[in-house]
mmCIF file of C-alpha atoms in Angstrom:
data_model
loop_
_atom_site.group_PDB
_atom_site.id
_atom_site.type_symbol
_atom_site.label_atom_id
_atom_site.label_comp_id
_atom_site.label_asym_id
_atom_site.label_seq_id
_atom_site.Cartn_x
_atom_site.Cartn_y
_atom_site.Cartn_z
ATOM 1 C CA MET A 165 0.168 0.018 0.187
ATOM 2 C CA TRP A 166 2.595 2.688 0.618
ATOM 3 C CA ASP A 167 4.621 2.573 -2.684
ATOM 4 C CA VAL A 168 1.371 3.929 -4.057
ATOM 5 C CA PHE A 169 2.471 7.180 -1.508
ATOM 6 C CA THR A 170 6.336 6.631 -2.003
ATOM 7 C CA ASN A 171 6.670 6.582 -5.539
ATOM 8 C CA ILE A 172 4.770 9.470 -6.333
ATOM 9 C CA ARG A 173 8.283 11.630 -6.885
ATOM 10 C CA SER A 174 10.045 8.709 -8.490
ATOM 11 C CA CYS A 175 7.937 8.086 -11.301
ATOM 12 C CA GLY A 176 7.378 4.433 -10.276
ATOM 13 C CA ARG A 177 4.747 1.836 -11.692
ATOM 14 C CA ILE A 178 2.051 2.791 -9.634
ATOM 15 C CA ILE A 179 1.864 6.604 -9.153
ATOM 16 C CA CYS A 180 3.315 8.873 -12.217
ATOM 17 C CA MET A 181 3.405 12.449 -11.581
ATOM 18 C CA LYS A 182 4.583 14.758 -14.084
ATOM 19 C CA LYS A 183 6.542 17.897 -14.096
ATOM 20 C CA ALA A 184 3.241 20.227 -14.595
ATOM 21 C CA ASP A 185 1.316 18.152 -12.674
ATOM 22 C CA PHE A 186 3.397 19.398 -9.617
ATOM 23 C CA TYR A 187 2.803 22.695 -11.489
ATOM 24 C CA LEU A 188 -1.039 22.803 -11.585
ATOM 25 C CA ILE A 189 -1.474 21.463 -8.217
ATOM 26 C CA ILE A 190 0.680 23.972 -6.502
ATOM 27 C CA ALA A 191 -0.643 26.686 -9.103
ATOM 28 C CA ILE A 192 -4.749 26.134 -7.849
ATOM 29 C CA LEU A 193 -3.328 25.425 -4.160
ATOM 30 C CA LEU A 194 -1.916 28.537 -4.162
ATOM 31 C CA PHE A 195 -4.376 30.959 -5.753
ATOM 32 C CA GLY A 196 -7.138 28.675 -3.084
ATOM 33 C CA ILE A 197 -5.365 29.886 -0.213
ATOM 34 C CA ILE A 198 -4.206 33.840 -1.123
ATOM 35 C CA GLY A 199 -8.286 34.208 -1.795
ATOM 36 C CA LEU A 200 -9.001 32.176 1.358
ATOM 37 C CA ILE A 201 -6.827 34.556 3.123
ATOM 38 C CA PHE A 202 -7.741 38.023 1.441
ATOM 39 C CA PHE A 203 -11.812 36.826 2.003
ATOM 40 C CA ASN A 204 -10.883 35.923 5.811
ATOM 41 C CA GLY A 205 -9.325 39.498 6.598
ATOM 42 C CA PHE A 206 -11.968 41.117 5.738
ATOM 43 C CA LYS A 207 -13.784 39.139 8.287
ATOM 44 C CA GLU A 208 -16.365 40.491 10.508
ATOM 45 C CA GLN A 209 -20.217 39.858 12.171
ATOM 46 C CA GLY A 210 -22.540 40.916 9.396
ATOM 47 C CA SER A 211 -25.444 43.384 10.474
ATOM 48 C CA VAL A 212 -27.543 43.183 7.833
ATOM 49 C CA VAL A 213 -29.213 40.933 5.276
ATOM 50 C CA THR A 214 -29.590 41.348 1.950
ATOM 51 C CA VAL A 215 -32.531 39.177 0.038
ATOM 52 C CA TYR A 216 -32.163 39.206 -4.270
ATOM 53 C CA VAL A 217 -35.083 37.689 -6.203
ATOM 54 C CA ASN A 218 -34.328 37.567 -10.023
ATOM 55 C CA GLY A 219 -31.355 39.146 -8.881
ATOM 56 C CA GLN A 220 -33.520 42.264 -7.984
ATOM 57 C CA ILE A 221 -33.342 43.476 -4.183
ATOM 58 C CA HIS A 222 -36.032 42.126 -2.410
ATOM 59 C CA GLY A 223 -35.133 43.798 0.577
ATOM 60 C CA SER A 224 -32.639 44.518 3.196
ATOM 61 C CA TYR A 225 -33.017 43.411 7.021
ATOM 62 C CA ASN A 226 -31.474 43.887 10.016
ATOM 63 C CA LEU A 227 -29.640 40.952 11.559
ATOM 64 C CA ASN A 228 -30.169 41.687 14.971
ATOM 65 C CA ASP A 229 -33.841 41.611 14.704
ATOM 66 C CA ASP A 230 -35.837 38.227 15.089
ATOM 67 C CA SER A 231 -38.024 38.067 11.966
ATOM 68 C CA GLU A 232 -38.905 35.474 9.562
ATOM 69 C CA ILE A 233 -39.155 36.512 5.341
ATOM 70 C CA GLU A 234 -41.783 34.578 3.410
ATOM 71 C CA ILE A 235 -40.811 35.058 -0.304
ATOM 72 C CA ILE A 236 -43.976 34.559 -2.335
ATOM 73 C CA ASP A 237 -43.727 33.320 -6.218
ATOM 74 C CA ASN A 238 -47.281 32.922 -8.434
ATOM 75 C CA ASP A 239 -48.810 33.031 -4.856
ATOM 76 C CA ASN A 240 -47.149 30.081 -2.813
ATOM 77 C CA ILE A 241 -44.410 30.404 -0.550
ATOM 78 C CA CYS A 242 -41.223 29.219 -2.156
ATOM 79 C CA ASN A 243 -38.852 30.214 0.467
ATOM 80 C CA VAL A 244 -38.840 31.331 4.060
ATOM 81 C CA ILE A 245 -36.283 32.572 5.743
ATOM 82 C CA ALA A 246 -34.917 32.898 9.363
ATOM 83 C CA ILE A 247 -32.983 35.774 11.425
ATOM 84 C CA SER A 248 -32.883 34.720 14.775
ATOM 85 C CA LYS A 249 -29.902 35.682 17.290
ATOM 86 C CA GLY A 250 -27.807 37.623 14.712
ATOM 87 C CA GLN A 251 -27.537 34.769 12.816
ATOM 88 C CA VAL A 252 -29.539 34.087 9.490
ATOM 89 C CA CYS A 253 -30.683 30.856 7.676
ATOM 90 C CA MET A 254 -32.956 29.425 4.892
ATOM 91 C CA LYS A 255 -35.946 27.636 7.412
ATOM 92 C CA TYR A 256 -37.792 26.499 4.389
ATOM 93 C CA ALA A 257 -37.509 26.401 0.792
ATOM 94 C CA ASN A 258 -40.255 24.318 -2.428
ATOM 95 C CA CYS A 259 -37.062 23.034 -4.455
ATOM 96 C CA PRO A 260 -36.407 19.307 -4.128
ATOM 97 C CA ASP A 261 -32.995 19.709 -3.260
ATOM 98 C CA GLY A 262 -32.926 21.625 -0.382
ATOM 99 C CA ILE A 263 -29.159 22.525 0.057
ATOM 100 C CA CYS A 264 -29.896 26.105 0.915
ATOM 101 C CA VAL A 265 -31.608 24.323 4.064
ATOM 102 C CA ASN A 266 -28.803 22.274 4.850
ATOM 103 C CA GLN A 267 -26.332 25.157 4.545
ATOM 104 C CA GLY A 268 -27.781 26.618 7.643
ATOM 105 C CA TYR A 269 -27.079 29.841 9.381
ATOM 106 C CA ILE A 270 -24.614 32.306 8.159
ATOM 107 C CA LYS A 271 -24.016 35.339 10.133
ATOM 108 C CA ASN A 272 -20.356 36.858 8.448
ATOM 109 C CA ASN A 273 -19.991 39.690 6.210
ATOM 110 C CA ASN A 274 -19.785 38.679 2.321
ATOM 111 C CA GLU A 275 -21.317 34.833 3.133
ATOM 112 C CA SER A 276 -24.120 33.562 1.204
ATOM 113 C CA ILE A 277 -26.433 31.497 0.808
ATOM 114 C CA CYS A 278 -28.563 30.287 -3.021
ATOM 115 C CA CYS A 279 -31.541 28.949 -3.685
ATOM 116 C CA ALA A 280 -30.872 28.288 -7.312
ATOM 117 C CA PRO A 281 -34.302 26.896 -8.643
ATOM 118 C CA ASN A 282 -35.598 30.040 -7.040
ATOM 119 C CA LYS A 283 -33.249 32.645 -8.230
ATOM 120 C CA VAL A 284 -32.918 33.398 -4.371
ATOM 121 C CA LEU A 285 -30.165 34.460 -3.015
ATOM 122 C CA VAL A 286 -29.295 35.800 0.868
ATOM 123 C CA VAL A 287 -26.454 37.821 1.240
ATOM 124 C CA VAL A 288 -24.630 39.091 4.857
ATOM 125 C CA SER A 289 -22.450 42.181 4.990
ATOM 126 C CA SER A 290 -21.339 44.746 7.318
ATOM 127 C CA ASP A 291 -23.385 47.928 6.361
ATOM 128 C CA ILE A 292 -26.034 49.251 3.367
ATOM 129 C CA GLU A 293 -22.355 50.811 2.433
ATOM 130 C CA GLY A 294 -20.082 48.111 3.149
ATOM 131 C CA GLU A 295 -22.006 46.734 -0.332
ATOM 132 C CA PHE A 296 -20.248 48.858 -2.789
ATOM 133 C CA ASP A 297 -16.904 47.983 -0.960
ATOM 134 C CA ALA A 298 -17.528 44.569 -1.581
ATOM 135 C CA ILE A 299 -17.569 45.580 -5.642
ATOM 136 C CA THR A 300 -14.701 47.604 -5.479
ATOM 137 C CA ARG A 301 -12.271 45.900 -3.836
ATOM 138 C CA MET Y 237 -7.481 -2.336 -31.998
ATOM 139 C CA PRO Y 238 -10.748 -3.479 -29.662
ATOM 140 C CA SER Y 239 -13.590 -4.349 -31.883
ATOM 141 C CA ARG Y 240 -16.521 -2.190 -32.347
ATOM 142 C CA VAL Y 241 -19.135 -4.270 -30.107
ATOM 143 C CA ASN Y 242 -16.064 -4.210 -27.427
ATOM 144 C CA TYR Y 243 -15.770 -0.862 -27.482
ATOM 145 C CA ILE Y 244 -19.388 0.254 -27.404
ATOM 146 C CA ALA Y 245 -19.695 -2.456 -24.604
ATOM 147 C CA LYS Y 246 -17.059 -0.620 -22.412
ATOM 148 C CA ILE Y 247 -18.933 2.723 -22.751
ATOM 149 C CA GLY Y 248 -22.266 1.280 -21.939
ATOM 150 C CA LEU Y 249 -20.600 -0.550 -18.644
ATOM 151 C CA LEU Y 250 -18.187 2.706 -17.501
ATOM 152 C CA ALA Y 251 -21.898 4.137 -18.065
ATOM 153 C CA ALA Y 252 -23.376 2.317 -15.578
ATOM 154 C CA ILE Y 253 -20.600 2.322 -13.062
ATOM 155 C CA GLY Y 254 -20.654 6.116 -13.247
ATOM 156 C CA LEU Y 255 -24.444 6.468 -12.751
ATOM 157 C CA ILE Y 256 -23.920 4.071 -9.115
ATOM 158 C CA PHE Y 257 -21.130 6.605 -8.754
ATOM 159 C CA SER Y 258 -23.596 9.614 -9.209
ATOM 160 C CA TYR Y 259 -26.793 7.719 -6.881
ATOM 161 C CA VAL Y 260 -23.910 7.511 -4.277
ATOM 162 C CA GLU Y 261 -22.652 11.308 -4.702
ATOM 163 C CA SER Y 262 -26.573 12.727 -4.512
ATOM 164 C CA LEU Y 263 -26.792 10.797 -0.961
ATOM 165 C CA PHE Y 264 -24.070 13.010 -0.278
ATOM 166 C CA PRO Y 265 -24.349 16.626 -1.449
ATOM 167 C CA ILE Y 266 -21.591 19.132 0.384
ATOM 168 C CA PRO Y 267 -23.289 21.940 2.553
ATOM 169 C CA ILE Y 268 -21.554 24.850 0.775
ATOM 170 C CA GLY Y 269 -24.634 26.848 -0.212
ATOM 171 C CA ILE Y 270 -23.541 26.176 -4.295
ATOM 172 C CA PRO Y 271 -25.570 23.115 -6.122
ATOM 173 C CA GLY Y 272 -24.050 20.240 -7.969
ATOM 174 C CA VAL Y 273 -20.673 21.044 -5.974
ATOM 175 C CA LYS Y 274 -19.863 17.268 -5.597
ATOM 176 C CA VAL Y 275 -16.796 14.908 -4.390
ATOM 177 C CA GLY Y 276 -16.702 13.931 -7.926
ATOM 178 C CA ILE Y 277 -16.530 9.587 -7.595
ATOM 179 C CA SER Y 278 -18.040 9.349 -11.057
ATOM 180 C CA ASN Y 279 -15.205 11.246 -12.176
ATOM 181 C CA ILE Y 280 -13.300 8.115 -12.085
ATOM 182 C CA VAL Y 281 -15.179 6.635 -14.583
ATOM 183 C CA THR Y 282 -14.431 9.559 -16.956
ATOM 184 C CA VAL Y 283 -11.279 9.879 -16.451
ATOM 185 C CA VAL Y 284 -10.506 5.817 -16.202
ATOM 186 C CA ALA Y 285 -12.326 5.804 -20.096
ATOM 187 C CA ILE Y 286 -10.410 8.994 -21.000
ATOM 188 C CA TYR Y 287 -7.246 6.496 -20.809
ATOM 189 C CA ILE Y 288 -8.086 2.946 -21.623
ATOM 190 C CA LEU Y 289 -10.822 4.550 -24.344
ATOM 191 C CA SER Y 290 -10.600 7.453 -25.874
ATOM 192 C CA PRO Y 291 -11.533 11.412 -25.134
ATOM 193 C CA SER Y 292 -15.025 10.663 -27.707
ATOM 194 C CA ALA Y 293 -15.660 7.473 -25.526
ATOM 195 C CA ALA Y 294 -15.252 9.624 -22.836
ATOM 196 C CA PHE Y 295 -17.713 12.171 -24.030
ATOM 197 C CA ALA Y 296 -20.053 9.148 -24.635
ATOM 198 C CA VAL Y 297 -20.207 7.592 -20.849
ATOM 199 C CA THR Y 298 -20.452 11.162 -19.638
ATOM 200 C CA PHE Y 299 -23.660 11.667 -22.117
ATOM 201 C CA ILE Y 300 -25.485 9.056 -20.976
ATOM 202 C CA ARG Y 301 -24.085 9.093 -17.036
ATOM 203 C CA VAL Y 302 -25.370 12.388 -16.573
ATOM 204 C CA LEU Y 303 -28.523 12.246 -18.942
ATOM 205 C CA LEU Y 304 -29.594 9.441 -16.745
ATOM 206 C CA ALA Y 305 -28.522 10.425 -13.674
ATOM 207 C CA GLY Y 306 -30.110 13.859 -14.019
ATOM 208 C CA THR Y 307 -33.455 12.362 -14.956
ATOM 209 C CA LEU Y 308 -33.260 10.148 -11.853
ATOM 210 C CA PHE Y 309 -31.817 11.764 -8.667
ATOM 211 C CA SER Y 310 -32.495 15.485 -9.579
ATOM 212 C CA THR Y 311 -34.747 17.388 -11.102
ATOM 213 C CA GLY Y 312 -35.404 20.558 -13.540
ATOM 214 C CA ILE Y 313 -32.323 22.706 -12.838
ATOM 215 C CA GLY Y 314 -30.307 19.967 -11.200
ATOM 216 C CA ILE Y 315 -29.999 18.323 -15.328
ATOM 217 C CA ILE Y 316 -28.620 22.015 -16.397
ATOM 218 C CA TYR Y 317 -26.205 21.697 -13.675
ATOM 219 C CA SER Y 318 -25.335 18.791 -13.862
ATOM 220 C CA ILE Y 319 -24.392 19.211 -17.752
ATOM 221 C CA CYS Y 320 -23.005 22.151 -17.404
ATOM 222 C CA GLY Y 321 -20.373 20.509 -14.737
ATOM 223 C CA ALA Y 322 -19.542 17.238 -16.027
ATOM 224 C CA PHE Y 323 -19.020 18.415 -19.830
ATOM 225 C CA PHE Y 324 -16.838 21.722 -18.791
ATOM 226 C CA SER Y 325 -14.719 19.780 -16.671
ATOM 227 C CA LEU Y 326 -14.292 17.387 -19.577
ATOM 228 C CA PHE Y 327 -13.525 19.825 -21.497
ATOM 229 C CA ILE Y 328 -10.532 20.762 -20.027
ATOM 230 C CA MET Y 329 -9.519 17.636 -19.194
ATOM 231 C CA TRP Y 330 -9.415 16.589 -22.880
ATOM 232 C CA ILE Y 331 -7.256 19.826 -23.044
ATOM 233 C CA LEU Y 332 -4.782 18.691 -20.138
ATOM 234 C CA HIS Y 333 -4.763 14.773 -21.822
ATOM 235 C CA LYS Y 334 -4.124 16.580 -25.410
ATOM 236 C CA SER Y 335 -1.042 18.842 -24.666
ATOM 237 C CA ASN Y 336 0.585 15.556 -23.636
ATOM 238 C CA ARG Y 337 2.369 17.085 -20.554
ATOM 239 C CA PHE Y 338 0.062 15.889 -17.767
ATOM 240 C CA SER Y 339 -0.449 12.879 -15.917
ATOM 241 C CA VAL Y 340 -3.795 11.123 -14.849
ATOM 242 C CA ILE Y 341 -3.341 12.735 -11.021
ATOM 243 C CA GLY Y 342 -2.830 16.356 -13.060
ATOM 244 C CA ILE Y 343 -5.842 16.053 -15.504
ATOM 245 C CA SER Y 344 -7.942 14.665 -12.624
ATOM 246 C CA ALA Y 345 -7.473 17.580 -10.515
ATOM 247 C CA GLY Y 346 -7.609 19.976 -13.269
ATOM 248 C CA GLY Y 347 -11.380 18.028 -13.743
ATOM 249 C CA GLY Y 348 -12.790 18.346 -10.107
ATOM 250 C CA VAL Y 349 -11.676 22.288 -10.033
ATOM 251 C CA ALA Y 350 -13.433 23.084 -13.729
ATOM 252 C CA HIS Y 351 -16.418 21.207 -12.917
ATOM 253 C CA ASN Y 352 -16.108 23.052 -9.306
ATOM 254 C CA VAL Y 353 -15.568 26.624 -10.860
ATOM 255 C CA SER Y 354 -18.659 26.012 -13.646
ATOM 256 C CA GLN Y 355 -20.577 25.038 -11.146
ATOM 257 C CA LEU Y 356 -20.575 28.054 -9.449
ATOM 258 C CA LEU Y 357 -20.547 30.288 -12.475
ATOM 259 C CA VAL Y 358 -23.765 28.562 -12.810
ATOM 260 C CA ALA Y 359 -24.978 29.940 -10.048
ATOM 261 C CA CYS Y 360 -23.943 32.980 -10.418
ATOM 262 C CA ILE Y 361 -25.596 33.578 -14.150
ATOM 263 C CA THR Y 362 -29.303 32.251 -12.527
ATOM 264 C CA VAL Y 363 -28.809 33.939 -9.322
ATOM 265 C CA GLU Y 364 -27.807 37.043 -11.409
ATOM 266 C CA SER Y 365 -24.914 38.098 -8.861
ATOM 267 C CA PHE Y 366 -21.540 37.960 -8.609
ATOM 268 C CA LYS Y 367 -21.099 37.985 -4.451
ATOM 269 C CA LEU Y 368 -21.818 34.203 -4.767
ATOM 270 C CA LEU Y 369 -17.667 34.569 -6.133
ATOM 271 C CA TYR Y 370 -16.643 34.928 -2.156
ATOM 272 C CA TYR Y 371 -16.669 30.744 -2.033
ATOM 273 C CA LEU Y 372 -14.593 30.754 -5.195
ATOM 274 C CA PRO Y 373 -10.971 29.928 -2.741
ATOM 275 C CA ILE Y 374 -13.251 27.736 -1.197
ATOM 276 C CA LEU Y 375 -14.324 25.709 -4.110
ATOM 277 C CA LEU Y 376 -10.550 25.736 -5.767
ATOM 278 C CA LEU Y 377 -9.582 24.147 -2.529
ATOM 279 C CA ALA Y 378 -12.208 21.203 -2.457
ATOM 280 C CA GLY Y 379 -11.688 20.946 -5.978
ATOM 281 C CA VAL Y 380 -8.509 20.031 -5.990
ATOM 282 C CA VAL Y 381 -7.593 18.238 -3.137
ATOM 283 C CA ALA Y 382 -10.435 15.880 -4.394
ATOM 284 C CA GLY Y 383 -9.227 15.742 -7.985
ATOM 285 C CA VAL Y 384 -5.739 14.203 -6.480
ATOM 286 C CA VAL Y 385 -7.755 12.020 -4.812
ATOM 287 C CA VAL Y 386 -9.884 10.879 -7.571
ATOM 288 C CA GLY Y 387 -6.748 10.984 -9.680
ATOM 289 C CA VAL Y 388 -4.689 8.175 -7.537
ATOM 290 C CA VAL Y 389 -7.765 6.340 -7.532
ATOM 291 C CA SER Y 390 -8.060 6.017 -10.906
ATOM 292 C CA LYS Y 391 -4.415 6.071 -11.629
ATOM 293 C CA ILE Y 392 -4.439 2.711 -10.084
ATOM 294 C CA ILE Y 393 -7.181 1.433 -11.695
ATOM 295 C CA VAL Y 394 -6.071 2.208 -15.345
ATOM 296 C CA ASN Y 395 -2.697 -0.156 -14.282
ATOM 297 C CA ARG Y 396 -5.217 -2.931 -13.456
ATOM 298 C CA LEU Y 397 -6.702 -2.531 -16.554
ATOM 299 C CA MET Y 398 -3.984 -1.996 -19.179
ATOM 300 C CA GLN Y 399 -2.478 -5.346 -17.919
ATOM 301 C CA VAL Y 400 -5.834 -7.080 -18.408
ATOM 302 C CA HIS Y 401 -6.449 -5.744 -22.331
#
């Protein structure tokens, strides 16, 4: 079993990595790590929740006020967004995959919940002006 | 040169295995907030098909797998997501394979990253907002790690199958 790993460099009979593989993997890893550090440098507790439906702003809500927002599409409730204790989550979605519901609570700025089937996007930002900073930087 | 029937049978076999992998994957969704982002176990089948058959056979295998998995395990927009992801990743893997500079591991890492990036872009287009690009670094890292693991597994499988040939 161990020769799977020990032969990576020596181009042995099991795994044969070429030079280009190393460069590709290291380049992507670097991009990812730099991006992660860059984004997390701006990480802070958000205070405003903005809900977008079909790319249009549906409404902005204070993250510290507990509330439930219902999004209605064709007379049916398609999504319910719940804000409680400074966190926001997708409480209900009528789409079959339920990825947005499984994502749970988010609270930091720039974090988002996306429900693609209903084109609903929930974004946390530190303040309303902060949204422009997020675009320009 | 294997016979035509042999070739078709192998495509069918790989597509069937890929379908099972897709099913296993659909049981463990990754709660990262982007629809369609997966570990990419079914990518093993595509990589193996590129090596033991040909890139065009890999296209056939992917097409059959995505169409069947889409209609069986997801609905509506989910099919579009998986079609975009699978073909974009196949396209990148085909280019990497054609350049002749990469081994199985590099090709599969490139394919894994391409799959995740394409899912993110499709999600951005559907909700008409680029705020989701916040998740790009995490998806790059997840894609490359999963891609390398898939590549190691695929390499072992390709080696075994080459002995059978």
